[in-house]
Amino acid sequence: MEFDTVMMSRLITAMTLTFHIIFATLGVGVPLFISLAEFIGIKKKDKHYELLAKRWARGFVITVAIGVVTGTAIGLQLSLVWPNFMQLAGNVIALPLFMEVFAFFFEAIFLGIYLYTWDRFKGKYTHWLISLPVVLGAGISAVFITTVNSFMNSPAGFTMINGEFTDVSPIGAMLNPSTPVRVAHVLGGSYVTVGAILATIAALALLRKKTATEYHKKALKMTVISVFVFSVLTAVAGDASAKYLAEHQPEKLAAAEWHFETERNADLVLFGWLNDDNEVVGEIRLPGFLSFLAHGSFNAEVIGLEETPEGERPPLWIHYMFDLMVSIGFFLVGISFLYLVLTFFKRWNANNKFMLWLIAASGPLAMLAVEFGWIYAEVGRQPWILRGYMTVDEAATSSPYITHMFFLFLALYIVLGALFVITLRKLFKNNPAAVELEKHYPELNKGDK
Amino acid sequence: MSYELIGISVLWLFLYGYVIIASIDFGAGFFAYYAKATKRDHIINQIISRYLSPVWEVTNVFLVFFFVGIVGFFPTTAYYYGSALLVPASFAIILLAIRGSFYAFENYGSKQSNVYMFLYGATGLLIPASLSVALTLSEGGFITEQDGVVSLNYWELFTSPLAWSIVALAIVSVLFISASFLTFYASRADDKTALDLVRKWALFWATPTIIMALTTMIALSQRNQRHYENMLDLWWVFGLSMGFFVIGMGLLYVGKHYGKAFIAIMLQFFFAFFGYGIAQYPYLLDPFIHIEDSVTNEAMGIALIAAFIGGLLLLVPSLILLMRLFLFNADYAKGKK
Ligand code: HDD
Ligand code: HEM
Ligand code: HEM
């Protein structure tokens, strides 16, 4: 590996995005759960849910702050680090980036109103209604930015003549072949991840303390049900993504599956490693399943990596990224399903220690799945930045200062990350749910906590 | 009007919006620190935090709007400015990140620490200084292109009188705009002691603002004759700006109609800002980026304008709601809600 400006450009982008995506995912998902909790609270006249909404919202302010500052960083960095790419692609894909800003505006305005008006309106539903633009704004901004990323994978909406884009159709570029599946998968992944993280918080609280158990149990139930619903949807959308890849970006799927030769009835290779002769060893082999994953039929032909010119093949280590993501996906479906079964049969205790520990693990794992998924998607696009049109080498800045900037931003993210954790701990440690229930809702009797 | 002109006018308008609301925010940070250092924080910090809490994120989006929009309408700007500004813009990002996130962190911390107040005050001045570099670069002579490599001549930049006077102008304008807004807000909140203090600051910072504006004109005449002469041709725009300045100062001085005083000051900056911008036409970056040559294709230009109109229809009512709830709600400003 050579640490030239291109490599440093890739590293700085990868670093910023890996950091940003944590907060972006939270930013997309948390508003939905706040809104749900407030709604259930009003509907059932249950103060526990109202408090849930309030506490989640309080933590959310801090994640939004980091989401906004890191997002501003990546927004500027796209031009600073990839000036040639933005100059070319901007002609076709500027529209969703521009509209995304309006979604941010919309979201930011209503978030400000929502946070500062808990008790300012007469009707309870008025305040809840304000949460809807926040949920919508966050979701739409994810949709818009995802179309940009889709465009990089399957460029559409123009014709290229002499290195210039002509006949540009901004809408056509947004609705490129990979947009539908990717949008569904990214949104589903965000909601499932946030559900799992909130479930983790509730599970840990139940494992640690014996206070306010009723409050945490309600939180747990609501979030785990959501995890189940969204993890199934995410898996379906992920399957659709694989089918998209098989058709439009076969080299990415082939590299991820270590599928070297085009064949029918292709096996699915799970984990394992490559020996010196590039043979797969130690793997788990599911006969015919790759054909099924790629085309929905065990007999279908799957294009192998051999058909891609040598210089255009993505690195083979993305195999692990893909496998880990999918494993976590199945884990999430399984755990949430198990919990639901246990709660359905009242005789069994769904909140037993073992179950709680599994749920506690699901939040961090889900966030890892998001990271693995993105790394797979982005590295799997190599060497292209705009598949088929522009390579990463051609796109990067030529400024030698990029290395300094890398370390500057590394320091920034370390500081931000540390402060984020410290602040959240301070916020919730010094003010546990039990205390707050006592203080604000003394009318709830003891047994009800 | 051609779509590139619509595009640049809209972007310039949003940049102006950012200059005003961000100045209020940045200056308030400095004043909060200054008040604390001189043990007067009990007088004004309540006012400052009540106004700023709900709006900092919205302020930030104005900036994002501008840079996303300019790259969208004029993709060539990504190439030249993106290549040249790597270092200054990265510093601006870091400062913005420190400011934005510390704001959220501190809001929930128990007590405002001195370190935080210092950073909050210092970034308030450093951010405008670092962002203003982009304006300096647009005058030409700082960016070179050789063998397809665009680079920034740092020596030229750091020894340029124009660069330094633009930085100074940015800082004093921030303080002036902010103080005049806080005067208005304190009068809204009926807070007499705070009002006296911030009004004094507003009157004080007016003088350096005018001095720096004139200094910058002189420095500009040496750097970019064309731009300077275009500005002289637009003398009446700057005359209007001066007129509103006098009105604003008069109102502040007699101590009445603080709202109108602030509007006058906004208009002062509006005319100066647009006069400066129009005089730079037809360049976005002298001599590399020409508005007509660098504009995006027609389909994208029209799509962006359509998106903009749609976005405004959504935004304007929301912004009005925000302002009615926080800014112009006298009970809220007084701290009753
Ligand atoms: C909680 C998050 C999560 C979970 C459980 C899964 N994924 Fe995923 N996956 C993502 C989060 C994610 C992601 C972060 O959202 C990615 C990155 C880029 C993208 O479009 O979505 C992604 C990408 C991605 C891609 C690449 C798309 C492309 O590059 O064009 C495929 C083929 C899959 N996923 C397939 C699956 C399958 C079959 C899963 C089975 C359960 C699965 N994912 C679970
Ligand atoms: C949705 C919008 C996204 C856009 C527009 C985008 C854009 C880019 C660009 C321009 C690059 C540099 C070129 C390259 O190396 O291929 C890149 C690389 C990368 N991005 Fe993304 N990205 C997006 C989402 C993400 C997210 C959310 C992650 C989070 C984990 C991510 C992870 C990476 C990584 C790891 C690389 C480096 C790949 C490599 O160098 O091999 N991307 N992305
Ligand atoms: C799929 C990946 C991404 C998702 C889901 C996502 C979503 C988000 C979310 C939820 C926020 C917080 C906004 C708020 O709460 O107001 C945010 C901030 C931001 N993101 Fe990302 N983002 C992604 C990748 C990117 C990329 C690649 C860019 C670069 C163009 C980007 C640009 C921004 C900007 C500029 C902000 C700050 C906006 C503001 O100032 O309010 N994001 N993003």
PDB file of N, CA, C and O and ligand atoms in Angstrom, chain A residues 21 146 149 153 178 181-183 185-190 192-193 231 234-239 241-245 249 252-253 293 322 325-330 332-333 365-367 369-378, ligand 1:
ATOM      1  N   ILE A  21     -21.714   8.172   9.750  1.00  0.00           N
ATOM      2  CA  ILE A  21     -22.846   7.270   9.542  1.00  0.00           C
ATOM      3  C   ILE A  21     -23.436   6.812  10.865  1.00  0.00           C
ATOM      4  O   ILE A  21     -24.633   6.538  10.955  1.00  0.00           O
ATOM      5  N   THR A 146     -28.912   8.893  -0.292  1.00  0.00           N
ATOM      6  CA  THR A 146     -28.712   7.534  -0.789  1.00  0.00           C
ATOM      7  C   THR A 146     -28.815   7.480  -2.308  1.00  0.00           C
ATOM      8  O   THR A 146     -28.124   6.693  -2.956  1.00  0.00           O
ATOM      9  N   ASN A 149     -25.396   8.190  -3.603  1.00  0.00           N
ATOM     10  CA  ASN A 149     -24.514   7.027  -3.527  1.00  0.00           C
ATOM     11  C   ASN A 149     -24.899   5.980  -4.576  1.00  0.00           C
ATOM     12  O   ASN A 149     -24.035   5.354  -5.193  1.00  0.00           O
ATOM     13  N   ASN A 153     -22.803   4.138  -7.983  1.00  0.00           N
ATOM     14  CA  ASN A 153     -22.720   2.709  -8.279  1.00  0.00           C
ATOM     15  C   ASN A 153     -23.310   2.350  -9.628  1.00  0.00           C
ATOM     16  O   ASN A 153     -22.821   1.447 -10.301  1.00  0.00           O
ATOM     17  N   SER A 178     -30.084   1.363  -9.011  1.00  0.00           N
ATOM     18  CA  SER A 178     -29.902   0.833  -7.661  1.00  0.00           C
ATOM     19  C   SER A 178     -30.635   1.634  -6.595  1.00  0.00           C
ATOM     20  O   SER A 178     -30.642   1.253  -5.425  1.00  0.00           O
ATOM     21  N   VAL A 181     -33.811  -0.321  -4.365  1.00  0.00           N
ATOM     22  CA  VAL A 181     -33.413  -1.317  -3.371  1.00  0.00           C
ATOM     23  C   VAL A 181     -32.540  -0.695  -2.297  1.00  0.00           C
ATOM     24  O   VAL A 181     -32.655  -1.004  -1.111  1.00  0.00           O
ATOM     25  N   ARG A 182     -31.670   0.194  -2.691  1.00  0.00           N
ATOM     26  CA  ARG A 182     -30.745   0.761  -1.718  1.00  0.00           C
ATOM     27  C   ARG A 182     -31.485   1.627  -0.709  1.00  0.00           C
ATOM     28  O   ARG A 182     -31.217   1.557   0.498  1.00  0.00           O
ATOM     29  N   VAL A 183     -32.405   2.453  -1.200  1.00  0.00           N
ATOM     30  CA  VAL A 183     -33.156   3.305  -0.286  1.00  0.00           C
ATOM     31  C   VAL A 183     -33.903   2.443   0.737  1.00  0.00           C
ATOM     32  O   VAL A 183     -33.858   2.702   1.948  1.00  0.00           O
ATOM     33  N   HIS A 185     -33.225  -0.540   1.732  1.00  0.00           N
ATOM     34  CA  HIS A 185     -32.305  -1.230   2.632  1.00  0.00           C
ATOM     35  C   HIS A 185     -31.678  -0.268   3.641  1.00  0.00           C
ATOM     36  O   HIS A 185     -31.529  -0.598   4.820  1.00  0.00           O
ATOM     37  N   VAL A 186     -31.330   0.932   3.191  1.00  0.00           N
ATOM     38  CA  VAL A 186     -30.711   1.908   4.108  1.00  0.00           C
ATOM     39  C   VAL A 186     -31.717   2.370   5.158  1.00  0.00           C
ATOM     40  O   VAL A 186     -31.407   2.438   6.354  1.00  0.00           O
ATOM     41  N   LEU A 187     -32.936   2.682   4.722  1.00  0.00           N
ATOM     42  CA  LEU A 187     -33.940   3.128   5.693  1.00  0.00           C
ATOM     43  C   LEU A 187     -34.250   2.017   6.691  1.00  0.00           C
ATOM     44  O   LEU A 187     -34.263   2.237   7.905  1.00  0.00           O
ATOM     45  N   GLY A 188     -34.493   0.816   6.163  1.00  0.00           N
ATOM     46  CA  GLY A 188     -34.775  -0.314   7.050  1.00  0.00           C
ATOM     47  C   GLY A 188     -33.633  -0.533   8.024  1.00  0.00           C
ATOM     48  O   GLY A 188     -33.852  -0.696   9.233  1.00  0.00           O
ATOM     49  N   GLY A 189     -32.411  -0.488   7.506  1.00  0.00           N
ATOM     50  CA  GLY A 189     -31.245  -0.688   8.363  1.00  0.00           C
ATOM     51  C   GLY A 189     -31.163   0.363   9.456  1.00  0.00           C
ATOM     52  O   GLY A 189     -30.830   0.052  10.606  1.00  0.00           O
ATOM     53  N   SER A 190     -31.477   1.610   9.135  1.00  0.00           N
ATOM     54  CA  SER A 190     -31.430   2.665  10.158  1.00  0.00           C
ATOM     55  C   SER A 190     -32.460   2.412  11.248  1.00  0.00           C
ATOM     56  O   SER A 190     -32.165   2.513  12.436  1.00  0.00           O
ATOM     57  N   VAL A 192     -33.951  -0.398  12.085  1.00  0.00           N
ATOM     58  CA  VAL A 192     -33.677  -1.581  12.891  1.00  0.00           C
ATOM     59  C   VAL A 192     -32.522  -1.298  13.854  1.00  0.00           C
ATOM     60  O   VAL A 192     -32.553  -1.694  15.024  1.00  0.00           O
ATOM     61  N   THR A 193     -31.540  -0.562  13.394  1.00  0.00           N
ATOM     62  CA  THR A 193     -30.396  -0.280  14.255  1.00  0.00           C
ATOM     63  C   THR A 193     -30.803   0.563  15.459  1.00  0.00           C
ATOM     64  O   THR A 193     -30.417   0.273  16.596  1.00  0.00           O
ATOM     65  N   SER A 231     -36.209  -5.661  10.980  1.00  0.00           N
ATOM     66  CA  SER A 231     -35.122  -6.541  10.550  1.00  0.00           C
ATOM     67  C   SER A 231     -35.605  -7.459   9.427  1.00  0.00           C
ATOM     68  O   SER A 231     -34.835  -7.776   8.515  1.00  0.00           O
ATOM     69  N   THR A 234     -35.586  -5.265   6.401  1.00  0.00           N
ATOM     70  CA  THR A 234     -34.216  -5.007   5.972  1.00  0.00           C
ATOM     71  C   THR A 234     -33.623  -6.216   5.261  1.00  0.00           C
ATOM     72  O   THR A 234     -32.925  -6.090   4.253  1.00  0.00           O
ATOM     73  N   ALA A 235     -33.914  -7.395   5.778  1.00  0.00           N
ATOM     74  CA  ALA A 235     -33.392  -8.595   5.135  1.00  0.00           C
ATOM     75  C   ALA A 235     -33.980  -8.762   3.738  1.00  0.00           C
ATOM     76  O   ALA A 235     -33.263  -9.098   2.785  1.00  0.00           O
ATOM     77  N   VAL A 236     -35.268  -8.511   3.619  1.00  0.00           N
ATOM     78  CA  VAL A 236     -35.892  -8.608   2.295  1.00  0.00           C
ATOM     79  C   VAL A 236     -35.251  -7.610   1.336  1.00  0.00           C
ATOM     80  O   VAL A 236     -34.885  -7.941   0.196  1.00  0.00           O
ATOM     81  N   ALA A 237     -35.069  -6.374   1.830  1.00  0.00           N
ATOM     82  CA  ALA A 237     -34.443  -5.361   0.980  1.00  0.00           C
ATOM     83  C   ALA A 237     -33.003  -5.725   0.667  1.00  0.00           C
ATOM     84  O   ALA A 237     -32.498  -5.449  -0.431  1.00  0.00           O
ATOM     85  N   GLY A 238     -32.309  -6.350   1.622  1.00  0.00           N
ATOM     86  CA  GLY A 238     -30.929  -6.780   1.382  1.00  0.00           C
ATOM     87  C   GLY A 238     -30.875  -7.847   0.303  1.00  0.00           C
ATOM     88  O   GLY A 238     -29.993  -7.837  -0.568  1.00  0.00           O
ATOM     89  N   ASP A 239     -31.841  -8.744   0.350  1.00  0.00           N
ATOM     90  CA  ASP A 239     -31.925  -9.773  -0.684  1.00  0.00           C
ATOM     91  C   ASP A 239     -32.140  -9.121  -2.051  1.00  0.00           C
ATOM     92  O   ASP A 239     -31.491  -9.481  -3.041  1.00  0.00           O
ATOM     93  N   SER A 241     -31.155  -6.190  -2.817  1.00  0.00           N
ATOM     94  CA  SER A 241     -29.883  -5.559  -3.186  1.00  0.00           C
ATOM     95  C   SER A 241     -28.960  -6.556  -3.875  1.00  0.00           C
ATOM     96  O   SER A 241     -28.279  -6.227  -4.847  1.00  0.00           O
ATOM     97  N   ALA A 242     -28.933  -7.769  -3.339  1.00  0.00           N
ATOM     98  CA  ALA A 242     -28.067  -8.782  -3.943  1.00  0.00           C
ATOM     99  C   ALA A 242     -28.524  -9.088  -5.366  1.00  0.00           C
ATOM    100  O   ALA A 242     -27.709  -9.274  -6.277  1.00  0.00           O
ATOM    101  N   LYS A 243     -29.835  -9.124  -5.566  1.00  0.00           N
ATOM    102  CA  LYS A 243     -30.348  -9.404  -6.915  1.00  0.00           C
ATOM    103  C   LYS A 243     -30.009  -8.241  -7.855  1.00  0.00           C
ATOM    104  O   LYS A 243     -29.700  -8.438  -9.025  1.00  0.00           O
ATOM    105  N   TYR A 244     -30.088  -7.034  -7.298  1.00  0.00           N
ATOM    106  CA  TYR A 244     -29.666  -5.889  -8.111  1.00  0.00           C
ATOM    107  C   TYR A 244     -28.202  -6.042  -8.519  1.00  0.00           C
ATOM    108  O   TYR A 244     -27.839  -5.853  -9.688  1.00  0.00           O
ATOM    109  N   LEU A 245     -27.359  -6.384  -7.553  1.00  0.00           N
ATOM    110  CA  LEU A 245     -25.927  -6.506  -7.845  1.00  0.00           C
ATOM    111  C   LEU A 245     -25.688  -7.553  -8.925  1.00  0.00           C
ATOM    112  O   LEU A 245     -24.906  -7.335  -9.853  1.00  0.00           O
ATOM    113  N   GLN A 249     -24.082  -4.989 -11.123  1.00  0.00           N
ATOM    114  CA  GLN A 249     -22.682  -4.851 -10.687  1.00  0.00           C
ATOM    115  C   GLN A 249     -22.144  -6.224 -10.316  1.00  0.00           C
ATOM    116  O   GLN A 249     -21.761  -6.457  -9.161  1.00  0.00           O
ATOM    117  N   LYS A 252     -19.068  -6.853  -8.014  1.00  0.00           N
ATOM    118  CA  LYS A 252     -19.108  -6.615  -6.572  1.00  0.00           C
ATOM    119  C   LYS A 252     -19.624  -7.853  -5.845  1.00  0.00           C
ATOM    120  O   LYS A 252     -19.047  -8.297  -4.851  1.00  0.00           O
ATOM    121  N   LEU A 253     -20.677  -8.437  -6.381  1.00  0.00           N
ATOM    122  CA  LEU A 253     -21.226  -9.640  -5.754  1.00  0.00           C
ATOM    123  C   LEU A 253     -20.218 -10.786  -5.835  1.00  0.00           C
ATOM    124  O   LEU A 253     -19.994 -11.508  -4.857  1.00  0.00           O
ATOM    125  N   LEU A 293     -29.741 -16.706  -4.146  1.00  0.00           N
ATOM    126  CA  LEU A 293     -29.612 -15.331  -3.633  1.00  0.00           C
ATOM    127  C   LEU A 293     -29.589 -14.332  -4.791  1.00  0.00           C
ATOM    128  O   LEU A 293     -30.225 -13.278  -4.739  1.00  0.00           O
ATOM    129  N   PHE A 322     -19.381  -8.570   3.957  1.00  0.00           N
ATOM    130  CA  PHE A 322     -20.703  -9.038   3.558  1.00  0.00           C
ATOM    131  C   PHE A 322     -21.204 -10.119   4.509  1.00  0.00           C
ATOM    132  O   PHE A 322     -22.325 -10.057   5.012  1.00  0.00           O
ATOM    133  N   MET A 325     -22.167  -8.745   7.951  1.00  0.00           N
ATOM    134  CA  MET A 325     -23.427  -8.000   7.903  1.00  0.00           C
ATOM    135  C   MET A 325     -24.617  -8.945   7.866  1.00  0.00           C
ATOM    136  O   MET A 325     -25.579  -8.799   8.628  1.00  0.00           O
ATOM    137  N   VAL A 326     -24.531  -9.935   6.984  1.00  0.00           N
ATOM    138  CA  VAL A 326     -25.664 -10.840   6.826  1.00  0.00           C
ATOM    139  C   VAL A 326     -25.874 -11.663   8.100  1.00  0.00           C
ATOM    140  O   VAL A 326     -27.008 -11.869   8.552  1.00  0.00           O
ATOM    141  N   SER A 327     -24.770 -12.096   8.717  1.00  0.00           N
ATOM    142  CA  SER A 327     -24.911 -12.868   9.961  1.00  0.00           C
ATOM    143  C   SER A 327     -25.621 -12.039  11.018  1.00  0.00           C
ATOM    144  O   SER A 327     -26.519 -12.541  11.715  1.00  0.00           O
ATOM    145  N   ILE A 328     -25.211 -10.796  11.138  1.00  0.00           N
ATOM    146  CA  ILE A 328     -25.857  -9.935  12.138  1.00  0.00           C
ATOM    147  C   ILE A 328     -27.332  -9.770  11.796  1.00  0.00           C
ATOM    148  O   ILE A 328     -28.198  -9.782  12.671  1.00  0.00           O
ATOM    149  N   GLY A 329     -27.614  -9.639  10.509  1.00  0.00           N
ATOM    150  CA  GLY A 329     -29.005  -9.513  10.084  1.00  0.00           C
ATOM    151  C   GLY A 329     -29.840 -10.688  10.555  1.00  0.00           C
ATOM    152  O   GLY A 329     -30.916 -10.505  11.143  1.00  0.00           O
ATOM    153  N   PHE A 330     -29.326 -11.887  10.372  1.00  0.00           N
ATOM    154  CA  PHE A 330     -30.083 -13.063  10.806  1.00  0.00           C
ATOM    155  C   PHE A 330     -30.171 -13.137  12.324  1.00  0.00           C
ATOM    156  O   PHE A 330     -31.199 -13.536  12.883  1.00  0.00           O
ATOM    157  N   LEU A 332     -30.377 -10.616  14.332  1.00  0.00           N
ATOM    158  CA  LEU A 332     -31.404  -9.663  14.785  1.00  0.00           C
ATOM    159  C   LEU A 332     -32.801 -10.229  14.582  1.00  0.00           C
ATOM    160  O   LEU A 332     -33.662 -10.134  15.464  1.00  0.00           O
ATOM    161  N   VAL A 333     -33.030 -10.832  13.420  1.00  0.00           N
ATOM    162  CA  VAL A 333     -34.343 -11.428  13.178  1.00  0.00           C
ATOM    163  C   VAL A 333     -34.600 -12.506  14.228  1.00  0.00           C
ATOM    164  O   VAL A 333     -35.664 -12.557  14.857  1.00  0.00           O
ATOM    165  N   LEU A 365     -24.203  -4.584  17.734  1.00  0.00           N
ATOM    166  CA  LEU A 365     -24.034  -5.413  16.544  1.00  0.00           C
ATOM    167  C   LEU A 365     -24.721  -4.791  15.331  1.00  0.00           C
ATOM    168  O   LEU A 365     -24.171  -4.778  14.227  1.00  0.00           O
ATOM    169  N   ALA A 366     -25.918  -4.259  15.551  1.00  0.00           N
ATOM    170  CA  ALA A 366     -26.633  -3.654  14.424  1.00  0.00           C
ATOM    171  C   ALA A 366     -25.838  -2.487  13.855  1.00  0.00           C
ATOM    172  O   ALA A 366     -25.731  -2.314  12.634  1.00  0.00           O
ATOM    173  N   MET A 367     -25.263  -1.679  14.759  1.00  0.00           N
ATOM    174  CA  MET A 367     -24.477  -0.546  14.264  1.00  0.00           C
ATOM    175  C   MET A 367     -23.270  -1.055  13.482  1.00  0.00           C
ATOM    176  O   MET A 367     -22.892  -0.487  12.444  1.00  0.00           O
ATOM    177  N   ALA A 369     -23.245  -3.752  11.752  1.00  0.00           N
ATOM    178  CA  ALA A 369     -23.760  -4.205  10.453  1.00  0.00           C
ATOM    179  C   ALA A 369     -23.859  -3.045   9.481  1.00  0.00           C
ATOM    180  O   ALA A 369     -23.559  -3.179   8.289  1.00  0.00           O
ATOM    181  N   VAL A 370     -24.301  -1.892   9.996  1.00  0.00           N
ATOM    182  CA  VAL A 370     -24.369  -0.716   9.133  1.00  0.00           C
ATOM    183  C   VAL A 370     -22.977  -0.372   8.596  1.00  0.00           C
ATOM    184  O   VAL A 370     -22.784  -0.149   7.394  1.00  0.00           O
ATOM    185  N   GLU A 371     -22.000  -0.377   9.489  1.00  0.00           N
ATOM    186  CA  GLU A 371     -20.635  -0.043   9.067  1.00  0.00           C
ATOM    187  C   GLU A 371     -20.114  -1.068   8.051  1.00  0.00           C
ATOM    188  O   GLU A 371     -19.573  -0.706   7.003  1.00  0.00           O
ATOM    189  N   PHE A 372     -20.297  -2.354   8.373  1.00  0.00           N
ATOM    190  CA  PHE A 372     -19.822  -3.389   7.454  1.00  0.00           C
ATOM    191  C   PHE A 372     -20.499  -3.247   6.103  1.00  0.00           C
ATOM    192  O   PHE A 372     -19.866  -3.373   5.055  1.00  0.00           O
ATOM    193  N   GLY A 373     -21.807  -2.990   6.147  1.00  0.00           N
ATOM    194  CA  GLY A 373     -22.557  -2.857   4.897  1.00  0.00           C
ATOM    195  C   GLY A 373     -22.001  -1.741   4.033  1.00  0.00           C
ATOM    196  O   GLY A 373     -21.805  -1.892   2.826  1.00  0.00           O
ATOM    197  N   TRP A 374     -21.720  -0.610   4.672  1.00  0.00           N
ATOM    198  CA  TRP A 374     -21.213   0.513   3.882  1.00  0.00           C
ATOM    199  C   TRP A 374     -19.815   0.234   3.363  1.00  0.00           C
ATOM    200  O   TRP A 374     -19.480   0.563   2.235  1.00  0.00           O
ATOM    201  N   ILE A 375     -19.002  -0.354   4.208  1.00  0.00           N
ATOM    202  CA  ILE A 375     -17.646  -0.635   3.743  1.00  0.00           C
ATOM    203  C   ILE A 375     -17.711  -1.600   2.561  1.00  0.00           C
ATOM    204  O   ILE A 375     -17.032  -1.417   1.547  1.00  0.00           O
ATOM    205  N   TYR A 376     -18.578  -2.596   2.683  1.00  0.00           N
ATOM    206  CA  TYR A 376     -18.765  -3.510   1.564  1.00  0.00           C
ATOM    207  C   TYR A 376     -19.199  -2.755   0.301  1.00  0.00           C
ATOM    208  O   TYR A 376     -18.601  -2.905  -0.768  1.00  0.00           O
ATOM    209  N   ALA A 377     -20.207  -1.909   0.463  1.00  0.00           N
ATOM    210  CA  ALA A 377     -20.733  -1.207  -0.710  1.00  0.00           C
ATOM    211  C   ALA A 377     -19.690  -0.292  -1.344  1.00  0.00           C
ATOM    212  O   ALA A 377     -19.592  -0.199  -2.571  1.00  0.00           O
ATOM    213  N   GLU A 378     -18.917   0.395  -0.489  1.00  0.00           N
ATOM    214  CA  GLU A 378     -17.992   1.406  -1.020  1.00  0.00           C
ATOM    215  C   GLU A 378     -16.709   0.776  -1.557  1.00  0.00           C
ATOM    216  O   GLU A 378     -16.242   1.116  -2.636  1.00  0.00           O
TER     217      GLU A 378
HETATM  218  C1  HDD C   1     -28.608  -3.055  10.327  1.00  0.00           C
HETATM  219  C2  HDD C   1     -28.122  -2.997   9.179  1.00  0.00           C
HETATM  220  C3  HDD C   1     -28.095  -4.053   8.081  1.00  0.00           C
HETATM  221  C4  HDD C   1     -28.472  -5.387   8.081  1.00  0.00           C
HETATM  222  C5  HDD C   1     -29.035  -6.182   9.219  1.00  0.00           C
HETATM  223  C6  HDD C   1     -28.226  -5.901   6.744  1.00  0.00           C
HETATM  224  N1  HDD C   1     -27.705  -4.897   5.977  1.00  0.00           N
HETATM  225 FE1  HDD C   1     -27.114  -5.077   4.035  1.00  0.00          FE
HETATM  226  N2  HDD C   1     -26.408  -3.122   4.084  1.00  0.00           N
HETATM  227  C7  HDD C   1     -26.644  -2.229   5.090  1.00  0.00           C
HETATM  228  C8  HDD C   1     -27.133  -2.502   6.351  1.00  0.00           C
HETATM  229  C9  HDD C   1     -27.616  -3.768   6.764  1.00  0.00           C
HETATM  230  C10 HDD C   1     -26.317  -0.801   4.723  1.00  0.00           C
HETATM  231  C11 HDD C   1     -25.379  -0.112   5.660  1.00  0.00           C
HETATM  232  O1  HDD C   1     -27.439   0.016   4.781  1.00  0.00           O
HETATM  233  C12 HDD C   1     -25.839  -0.968   3.222  1.00  0.00           C
HETATM  234  C13 HDD C   1     -24.553  -0.302   2.805  1.00  0.00           C
HETATM  235  C14 HDD C   1     -24.853   0.329   1.459  1.00  0.00           C
HETATM  236  C15 HDD C   1     -26.267   0.137   1.246  1.00  0.00           C
HETATM  237  O2  HDD C   1     -26.891   0.371   0.245  1.00  0.00           O
HETATM  238  O3  HDD C   1     -26.815  -0.401   2.395  1.00  0.00           O
HETATM  239  C16 HDD C   1     -25.881  -2.474   3.006  1.00  0.00           C
HETATM  240  C17 HDD C   1     -25.523  -3.034   1.789  1.00  0.00           C
HETATM  241  C18 HDD C   1     -25.899  -4.303   1.319  1.00  0.00           C
HETATM  242  C19 HDD C   1     -25.603  -4.813   0.006  1.00  0.00           C
HETATM  243  C20 HDD C   1     -24.787  -4.074  -1.063  1.00  0.00           C
HETATM  244  C21 HDD C   1     -25.610  -3.180  -1.914  1.00  0.00           C
HETATM  245  C22 HDD C   1     -24.751  -2.468  -2.949  1.00  0.00           C
HETATM  246  O4  HDD C   1     -23.566  -2.245  -2.715  1.00  0.00           O
HETATM  247  O5  HDD C   1     -25.299  -2.135  -3.984  1.00  0.00           O
HETATM  248  C23 HDD C   1     -26.171  -6.082  -0.072  1.00  0.00           C
HETATM  249  C24 HDD C   1     -26.140  -7.017  -1.253  1.00  0.00           C
HETATM  250  C25 HDD C   1     -26.811  -6.326   1.213  1.00  0.00           C
HETATM  251  N3  HDD C   1     -26.614  -5.223   2.030  1.00  0.00           N
HETATM  252  C26 HDD C   1     -27.499  -7.483   1.543  1.00  0.00           C
HETATM  253  C27 HDD C   1     -27.935  -7.785   2.840  1.00  0.00           C
HETATM  254  C28 HDD C   1     -28.558  -9.046   3.184  1.00  0.00           C
HETATM  255  C29 HDD C   1     -28.825 -10.200   2.247  1.00  0.00           C
HETATM  256  C30 HDD C   1     -28.853  -8.987   4.526  1.00  0.00           C
HETATM  257  C31 HDD C   1     -29.509 -10.124   5.267  1.00  0.00           C
HETATM  258  C32 HDD C   1     -30.006 -10.109   6.363  1.00  0.00           C
HETATM  259  C33 HDD C   1     -28.389  -7.664   5.016  1.00  0.00           C
HETATM  260  N4  HDD C   1     -27.848  -6.973   3.954  1.00  0.00           N
HETATM  261  C34 HDD C   1     -28.501  -7.215   6.329  1.00  0.00           C
END
